[in-house]
Amino acid sequence: MRPLTYSRAADVEDAVALAATSPTSAFLAGGTTEVDLIRAGISRSDHLIDINDLPLTGVEERPDGGLHIGALARMSDVARTPSVVREFPAISRALLLGASEQLRNMASLGGNLRQRTRCAYLRDGVSPCNKREPGSGCSALEGLNRGHAILGTSEHCIATHPSDVAVALVAFDAVVQTVGPDGERAIAFDDFFLLPGETPEVEHPIAHGELIVGIDVPGAPIGRRSIYLKFRDRQSYEFALVSVAAAIEVDDGTVTDVRLALGGVGTKPWRARRAEAALVGAPAEEESFRRAAAAEFETAVVREHNAFKVEFAQRALVRGLTASLRGGRP
């Protein structure tokens, strides 16, 4: 048993101040991630700051068609919000496919973004893992790596980020809003998740005690045609082997805009910028989709058990683009 201390924050400023009192403090929202990590001995947090009383649960539609989602908004509530379903169906679908109904009713959007990888070598507590114990090594490199990343990897880590909704959010240039000891910050979504490089234990560019207060999604008419597809070993609440958020706009048979992001293949929610660049100005047809998908994986680094993901993910990209072209029908 580990002794824990518990505080309940009255407002955002109070939460930040409470976090500053201990280097091992952590914010507690739904508790579906942090509590598990503490029980497993992976999180060293021993001072929990309950933030559930903070007024950060709303989902607001902005005049430009964009959204502001409070960090404490529950996954199930956001998924069923009419403006989310209408303007960004990929975000709604990603939330619904992300967990069981019970978890979606508890888990917050901010907590979802901060969750740790589901890599078994991190969570078993004994295997060498650079995320848990920097410098100890990465067991997945030569171990069971079927579910691991092939994009954005390094010699120190090949773990994937498990969030579904983060894949949809990165496709639409979301921005993370935070409040910390040094004031307010806005962090571009693609910059919020860090590649492992030589420091895989550093996953986000936020300081200790910096609190996520909301996520902004800019208005984008293309989002109304968006789709989220998830491919996994079983349909019942499994993490993605490959997932794709896709949206495409076409004028007179030519691609004029496209948004693509991938899950299950990158060490962070992966914006498929190579594929996007290859598609803009190209004919809106399957052959163009295939060439763009192949371009995205030119830098893939595969291991013994995950090489299948290269072709699998390319097929998923083509299927996602085709579905968006058909108006969101898979």
Tab-separated table of C-alpha atoms in Angstrom:
chain	number	residue	atom	x	y	z
A	1	MET	CA	0.000	0.000	0.000
A	2	ARG	CA	1.168	3.524	-0.775
A	3	PRO	CA	-0.019	6.510	1.249
A	4	LEU	CA	-1.754	9.142	-0.877
A	5	THR	CA	-2.919	12.642	-0.050
A	6	TYR	CA	-6.013	14.149	-1.617
A	7	SER	CA	-7.148	17.718	-2.260
A	8	ARG	CA	-10.221	19.110	-4.022
A	9	ALA	CA	-9.680	22.207	-6.139
A	10	ALA	CA	-12.255	24.994	-6.069
A	11	ASP	CA	-11.200	26.639	-9.341
A	12	VAL	CA	-8.452	26.536	-11.966
A	13	GLU	CA	-6.119	28.840	-10.059
A	14	ASP	CA	-6.568	26.761	-6.918
A	15	ALA	CA	-5.776	23.569	-8.838
A	16	VAL	CA	-2.546	25.022	-10.230
A	17	ALA	CA	-1.528	26.313	-6.810
A	18	LEU	CA	-2.192	22.952	-5.158
A	19	ALA	CA	-0.124	21.154	-7.790
A	20	ALA	CA	2.802	23.464	-7.086
A	21	THR	CA	3.003	22.275	-3.485
A	22	SER	CA	4.373	18.848	-4.433
A	23	PRO	CA	6.601	17.582	-7.282
A	24	THR	CA	4.666	14.299	-7.219
A	25	SER	CA	1.179	15.760	-7.473
A	26	ALA	CA	-1.259	14.839	-10.257
A	27	PHE	CA	-4.655	16.072	-11.372
A	28	LEU	CA	-7.546	13.641	-10.958
A	29	ALA	CA	-10.540	13.799	-13.287
A	30	GLY	CA	-12.303	10.569	-14.293
A	31	GLY	CA	-9.476	8.528	-12.798
A	32	THR	CA	-9.653	5.889	-15.534
A	33	THR	CA	-5.942	6.295	-16.307
A	34	GLU	CA	-4.120	7.835	-13.343
A	35	VAL	CA	-5.554	5.471	-10.747
A	36	ASP	CA	-4.587	2.430	-12.818
A	37	LEU	CA	-1.022	3.707	-13.185
A	38	ILE	CA	-0.730	4.330	-9.452
A	39	ARG	CA	-2.025	0.847	-8.643
A	40	ALA	CA	0.463	-0.684	-11.089
A	41	GLY	CA	3.334	1.228	-9.514
A	42	ILE	CA	4.060	3.101	-12.752
A	43	SER	CA	2.923	6.561	-11.658
A	44	ARG	CA	4.863	8.031	-8.744
A	45	SER	CA	2.078	10.470	-7.927
A	46	ASP	CA	1.219	10.578	-4.241
A	47	HIS	CA	-0.797	13.806	-4.044
A	48	LEU	CA	-4.034	13.754	-6.061
A	49	ILE	CA	-5.848	16.989	-6.845
A	50	ASP	CA	-9.498	16.394	-7.689
A	51	ILE	CA	-10.548	18.864	-10.402
A	52	ASN	CA	-14.091	17.629	-10.999
A	53	ASP	CA	-15.676	20.741	-9.479
A	54	LEU	CA	-14.054	22.993	-12.086
A	55	PRO	CA	-16.431	24.520	-14.702
A	56	LEU	CA	-14.736	22.835	-17.657
A	57	THR	CA	-17.430	20.448	-18.870
A	58	GLY	CA	-19.082	22.439	-21.653
A	59	VAL	CA	-19.013	22.007	-25.428
A	60	GLU	CA	-19.507	25.329	-27.216
A	61	GLU	CA	-20.056	25.950	-30.910
A	62	ARG	CA	-18.072	28.913	-32.220
A	63	PRO	CA	-19.358	31.383	-34.875
A	64	ASP	CA	-16.961	29.940	-37.486
A	65	GLY	CA	-18.391	26.447	-37.008
A	66	GLY	CA	-15.549	25.430	-34.740
A	67	LEU	CA	-15.787	23.987	-31.251
A	68	HIS	CA	-14.494	24.637	-27.777
A	69	ILE	CA	-14.511	21.464	-25.676
A	70	GLY	CA	-13.920	21.754	-21.955
A	71	ALA	CA	-11.172	19.515	-20.618
A	72	LEU	CA	-13.574	17.868	-18.156
A	73	ALA	CA	-16.253	17.128	-20.741
A	74	ARG	CA	-16.928	13.395	-20.632
A	75	MET	CA	-16.282	11.355	-23.753
A	76	SER	CA	-19.881	10.140	-23.991
A	77	ASP	CA	-21.299	13.664	-23.703
A	78	VAL	CA	-19.011	15.087	-26.391
A	79	ALA	CA	-19.707	12.196	-28.752
A	80	ARG	CA	-23.443	12.920	-28.680
A	81	THR	CA	-23.327	16.715	-28.768
A	82	PRO	CA	-25.272	17.769	-31.906
A	83	SER	CA	-22.682	20.322	-33.055
A	84	VAL	CA	-19.910	17.708	-32.819
A	85	VAL	CA	-21.938	15.121	-34.733
A	86	ARG	CA	-22.833	17.665	-37.406
A	87	GLU	CA	-19.552	19.546	-37.883
A	88	PHE	CA	-16.998	16.821	-37.111
A	89	PRO	CA	-18.534	13.333	-37.305
A	90	ALA	CA	-15.039	11.802	-37.204
A	91	ILE	CA	-14.534	13.191	-33.692
A	92	SER	CA	-17.879	11.814	-32.535
A	93	ARG	CA	-17.184	8.409	-34.060
A	94	ALA	CA	-13.674	8.220	-32.626
A	95	LEU	CA	-15.072	8.839	-29.148
A	96	LEU	CA	-17.749	6.173	-29.526
A	97	LEU	CA	-15.197	3.615	-30.732
A	98	GLY	CA	-12.672	4.520	-28.057
A	99	ALA	CA	-13.935	2.632	-25.009
A	100	SER	CA	-16.861	0.928	-23.341
A	101	GLU	CA	-19.925	2.957	-22.407
A	102	GLN	CA	-18.932	2.823	-18.742
A	103	LEU	CA	-15.488	4.271	-19.432
A	104	ARG	CA	-16.857	6.914	-21.797
A	105	ASN	CA	-19.208	8.083	-19.053
A	106	MET	CA	-16.240	8.630	-16.708
A	107	ALA	CA	-13.276	9.580	-18.880
A	108	SER	CA	-12.596	13.252	-19.604
A	109	LEU	CA	-11.236	14.704	-22.849
A	110	GLY	CA	-8.221	16.192	-21.097
A	111	GLY	CA	-7.424	12.905	-19.395
A	112	ASN	CA	-7.766	11.041	-22.670
A	113	LEU	CA	-5.046	13.187	-24.225
A	114	ARG	CA	-2.704	12.645	-21.269
A	115	GLN	CA	-3.098	8.857	-21.053
A	116	ARG	CA	0.033	6.735	-21.232
A	117	THR	CA	0.701	4.109	-23.872
A	118	ARG	CA	-0.817	0.661	-23.440
A	119	CYS	CA	2.552	-0.980	-24.191
A	120	ALA	CA	2.723	-4.093	-22.008
A	121	TYR	CA	6.403	-3.536	-21.294
A	122	LEU	CA	5.655	-0.176	-19.669
A	123	ARG	CA	2.773	-1.546	-17.648
A	124	ASP	CA	4.223	-4.845	-16.423
A	125	GLY	CA	6.489	-2.914	-14.063
A	126	VAL	CA	9.533	-5.178	-14.515
A	127	SER	CA	10.607	-5.229	-18.175
A	128	PRO	CA	13.205	-2.704	-19.346
A	129	CYS	CA	11.293	0.368	-20.523
A	130	ASN	CA	12.756	3.774	-21.278
A	131	LYS	CA	9.441	5.485	-20.575
A	132	ARG	CA	9.274	4.050	-17.079
A	133	GLU	CA	13.019	3.996	-16.328
A	134	PRO	CA	15.072	6.132	-18.753
A	135	GLY	CA	18.182	4.363	-19.958
A	136	SER	CA	16.980	0.856	-19.129
A	137	GLY	CA	16.221	-0.065	-22.756
A	138	CYS	CA	13.154	-0.845	-24.858
A	139	SER	CA	11.914	-4.413	-24.571
A	140	ALA	CA	9.555	-4.004	-27.513
A	141	LEU	CA	12.366	-3.588	-30.058
A	142	GLU	CA	13.059	-7.328	-30.104
A	143	GLY	CA	10.015	-8.471	-28.179
A	144	LEU	CA	6.324	-8.853	-28.953
A	145	ASN	CA	5.812	-5.732	-31.068
A	146	ARG	CA	2.790	-6.566	-33.215
A	147	GLY	CA	0.839	-3.597	-31.859
A	148	HIS	CA	3.727	-1.153	-31.905
A	149	ALA	CA	4.558	1.857	-34.058
A	150	ILE	CA	6.240	1.987	-37.445
A	151	LEU	CA	6.265	5.797	-37.842
A	152	GLY	CA	8.044	8.310	-35.607
A	153	THR	CA	10.001	5.629	-33.772
A	154	SER	CA	13.502	5.750	-32.311
A	155	GLU	CA	16.025	3.294	-30.905
A	156	HIS	CA	14.610	4.126	-27.476
A	157	CYS	CA	10.865	3.579	-27.956
A	158	ILE	CA	8.342	2.239	-30.469
A	159	ALA	CA	5.178	2.472	-28.352
A	160	THR	CA	2.000	3.875	-29.900
A	161	HIS	CA	-0.284	6.474	-28.384
A	162	PRO	CA	-3.614	4.731	-27.706
A	163	SER	CA	-6.123	7.596	-28.027
A	164	ASP	CA	-8.738	7.383	-30.772
A	165	VAL	CA	-10.125	10.901	-30.464
A	166	ALA	CA	-6.617	12.393	-30.602
A	167	VAL	CA	-6.305	11.019	-34.139
A	168	ALA	CA	-9.449	12.839	-35.238
A	169	LEU	CA	-8.435	16.034	-33.412
A	170	VAL	CA	-4.981	16.202	-34.982
A	171	ALA	CA	-6.567	15.882	-38.429
A	172	PHE	CA	-8.462	19.140	-37.839
A	173	ASP	CA	-5.674	21.275	-36.327
A	174	ALA	CA	-7.051	21.301	-32.809
A	175	VAL	CA	-5.373	23.477	-30.180
A	176	VAL	CA	-4.860	22.531	-26.521
A	177	GLN	CA	-5.486	25.335	-24.039
A	178	THR	CA	-3.646	25.175	-20.705
A	179	VAL	CA	-3.192	27.183	-17.521
A	180	GLY	CA	-0.048	26.737	-15.453
A	181	PRO	CA	2.315	28.478	-13.047
A	182	ASP	CA	3.399	30.818	-15.860
A	183	GLY	CA	-0.094	31.635	-17.077
A	184	GLU	CA	-2.138	30.588	-20.102
A	185	ARG	CA	-0.836	28.783	-23.193
A	186	ALA	CA	-2.187	27.557	-26.509
A	187	ILE	CA	-0.392	24.501	-27.918
A	188	ALA	CA	-0.988	23.258	-31.457
A	189	PHE	CA	-2.278	19.716	-31.246
A	190	ASP	CA	0.495	18.221	-33.373
A	191	ASP	CA	3.048	19.829	-31.018
A	192	PHE	CA	1.294	18.587	-27.891
A	193	PHE	CA	2.494	15.006	-28.498
A	194	LEU	CA	6.264	14.573	-28.673
A	195	LEU	CA	8.216	11.999	-30.663
A	196	PRO	CA	10.263	9.683	-28.419
A	197	GLY	CA	13.684	10.569	-29.835
A	198	GLU	CA	16.251	10.138	-27.069
A	199	THR	CA	13.821	11.121	-24.298
A	200	PRO	CA	10.753	8.868	-24.608
A	201	GLU	CA	9.838	9.551	-20.979
A	202	VAL	CA	8.945	13.146	-22.006
A	203	GLU	CA	5.606	12.823	-23.803
A	204	HIS	CA	4.218	16.380	-23.688
A	205	PRO	CA	5.711	19.895	-23.619
A	206	ILE	CA	3.782	20.950	-20.538
A	207	ALA	CA	5.220	21.790	-17.161
A	208	HIS	CA	4.437	20.158	-13.850
A	209	GLY	CA	1.206	21.657	-12.554
A	210	GLU	CA	0.095	22.905	-15.968
A	211	LEU	CA	-3.567	22.033	-16.397
A	212	ILE	CA	-5.394	21.364	-19.653
A	213	VAL	CA	-8.537	23.507	-19.558
A	214	GLY	CA	-9.935	22.994	-23.053
A	215	ILE	CA	-9.509	21.948	-26.656
A	216	ASP	CA	-10.338	24.287	-29.539
A	217	VAL	CA	-11.182	22.907	-32.974
A	218	PRO	CA	-11.166	25.562	-35.725
A	219	GLY	CA	-14.135	25.700	-38.063
A	220	ALA	CA	-13.599	23.593	-41.186
A	221	PRO	CA	-16.456	22.819	-43.600
A	222	ILE	CA	-14.488	19.787	-44.783
A	223	GLY	CA	-15.078	18.289	-41.347
A	224	ARG	CA	-18.722	17.604	-42.162
A	225	ARG	CA	-17.604	14.880	-44.582
A	226	SER	CA	-15.133	13.352	-42.151
A	227	ILE	CA	-15.031	9.718	-41.171
A	228	TYR	CA	-13.174	7.675	-38.578
A	229	LEU	CA	-12.394	4.018	-39.213
A	230	LYS	CA	-10.873	1.679	-36.647
A	231	PHE	CA	-9.406	-1.742	-37.354
A	232	ARG	CA	-8.641	-4.043	-34.423
A	233	ASP	CA	-8.348	-7.692	-33.460
A	234	ARG	CA	-11.850	-7.728	-32.005
A	235	GLN	CA	-14.767	-5.349	-32.308
A	236	SER	CA	-15.389	-5.083	-28.580
A	237	TYR	CA	-13.350	-2.191	-27.169
A	238	GLU	CA	-9.884	-3.156	-28.377
A	239	PHE	CA	-7.099	-0.702	-29.144
A	240	ALA	CA	-6.510	0.032	-32.816
A	241	LEU	CA	-4.027	-1.884	-34.891
A	242	VAL	CA	-4.686	0.830	-37.468
A	243	SER	CA	-7.173	3.679	-37.473
A	244	VAL	CA	-7.744	6.567	-39.849
A	245	ALA	CA	-9.513	9.921	-39.722
A	246	ALA	CA	-10.192	11.175	-43.233
A	247	ALA	CA	-11.980	14.023	-44.978
A	248	ILE	CA	-11.704	15.127	-48.600
A	249	GLU	CA	-13.019	17.972	-50.752
A	250	VAL	CA	-13.210	17.704	-54.522
A	251	ASP	CA	-13.905	20.250	-57.242
A	252	ASP	CA	-14.482	19.084	-60.808
A	253	GLY	CA	-12.809	15.757	-60.108
A	254	THR	CA	-9.692	17.250	-58.481
A	255	VAL	CA	-8.787	17.118	-54.788
A	256	THR	CA	-8.794	20.646	-53.377
A	257	ASP	CA	-8.416	19.871	-49.666
A	258	VAL	CA	-7.813	16.788	-47.574
A	259	ARG	CA	-7.313	15.914	-43.913
A	260	LEU	CA	-5.710	12.625	-42.909
A	261	ALA	CA	-4.490	11.234	-39.615
A	262	LEU	CA	-3.589	7.761	-38.423
A	263	GLY	CA	-3.677	5.838	-35.169
A	264	GLY	CA	-2.012	2.550	-34.231
A	265	VAL	CA	1.014	3.174	-36.449
A	266	GLY	CA	2.758	6.209	-34.930
A	267	THR	CA	4.418	7.002	-31.630
A	268	LYS	CA	1.958	9.873	-31.466
A	269	PRO	CA	-1.374	10.608	-33.193
A	270	TRP	CA	-0.015	10.770	-36.734
A	271	ARG	CA	-0.958	13.548	-39.150
A	272	ALA	CA	-0.395	12.080	-42.615
A	273	ARG	CA	1.109	15.195	-44.168
A	274	ARG	CA	3.012	13.384	-46.933
A	275	ALA	CA	-0.201	11.802	-48.132
A	276	GLU	CA	-2.072	15.106	-47.904
A	277	ALA	CA	0.571	16.891	-49.974
A	278	ALA	CA	0.489	14.157	-52.606
A	279	LEU	CA	-3.290	14.370	-52.933
A	280	VAL	CA	-3.958	18.101	-53.280
A	281	GLY	CA	-4.290	18.819	-56.992
A	282	ALA	CA	-4.499	15.128	-57.904
A	283	PRO	CA	-7.492	13.367	-59.457
A	284	ALA	CA	-9.975	12.143	-56.858
A	285	GLU	CA	-9.635	8.484	-57.744
A	286	GLU	CA	-8.385	5.298	-56.132
A	287	GLU	CA	-5.029	5.298	-57.900
A	288	SER	CA	-4.239	8.742	-56.466
A	289	PHE	CA	-5.276	7.535	-53.040
A	290	ARG	CA	-2.951	4.535	-53.320
A	291	ARG	CA	0.040	6.642	-54.378
A	292	ALA	CA	-0.535	9.078	-51.536
A	293	ALA	CA	-0.837	6.263	-49.007
A	294	ALA	CA	2.404	4.715	-50.245
A	295	ALA	CA	4.189	8.066	-49.924
A	296	GLU	CA	3.184	8.322	-46.265
A	297	PHE	CA	4.944	5.073	-45.392
A	298	GLU	CA	8.227	5.625	-47.228
A	299	THR	CA	9.900	6.300	-43.868
A	300	ALA	CA	8.286	3.430	-41.966
A	301	VAL	CA	10.588	1.332	-39.778
A	302	VAL	CA	9.181	-2.131	-39.170
A	303	ARG	CA	9.996	-4.839	-36.653
A	304	GLU	CA	9.550	-8.596	-36.676
A	305	HIS	CA	5.854	-8.665	-35.819
A	306	ASN	CA	4.468	-5.352	-37.107
A	307	ALA	CA	5.605	-5.235	-40.741
A	308	PHE	CA	2.050	-6.063	-41.820
A	309	LYS	CA	0.958	-2.592	-40.721
A	310	VAL	CA	2.526	-0.923	-43.773
A	311	GLU	CA	0.113	-2.472	-46.248
A	312	PHE	CA	-2.724	-2.603	-43.716
A	313	ALA	CA	-2.504	1.139	-43.023
A	314	GLN	CA	-2.255	2.025	-46.703
A	315	ARG	CA	-5.451	0.103	-47.380
A	316	ALA	CA	-7.102	1.843	-44.445
A	317	LEU	CA	-6.146	5.268	-45.841
A	318	VAL	CA	-7.599	4.402	-49.235
A	319	ARG	CA	-10.781	3.115	-47.627
A	320	GLY	CA	-11.115	6.227	-45.454
A	321	LEU	CA	-10.674	8.588	-48.395
A	322	THR	CA	-13.146	6.614	-50.481
A	323	ALA	CA	-15.692	6.688	-47.672
A	324	SER	CA	-15.345	10.455	-47.225
A	325	LEU	CA	-15.715	10.914	-50.989
A	326	ARG	CA	-18.994	9.008	-50.761
A	327	GLY	CA	-20.241	11.333	-48.056
A	328	GLY	CA	-19.070	9.402	-45.016
A	329	ARG	CA	-20.314	5.944	-45.960
A	330	PRO	CA	-17.671	3.227	-45.282
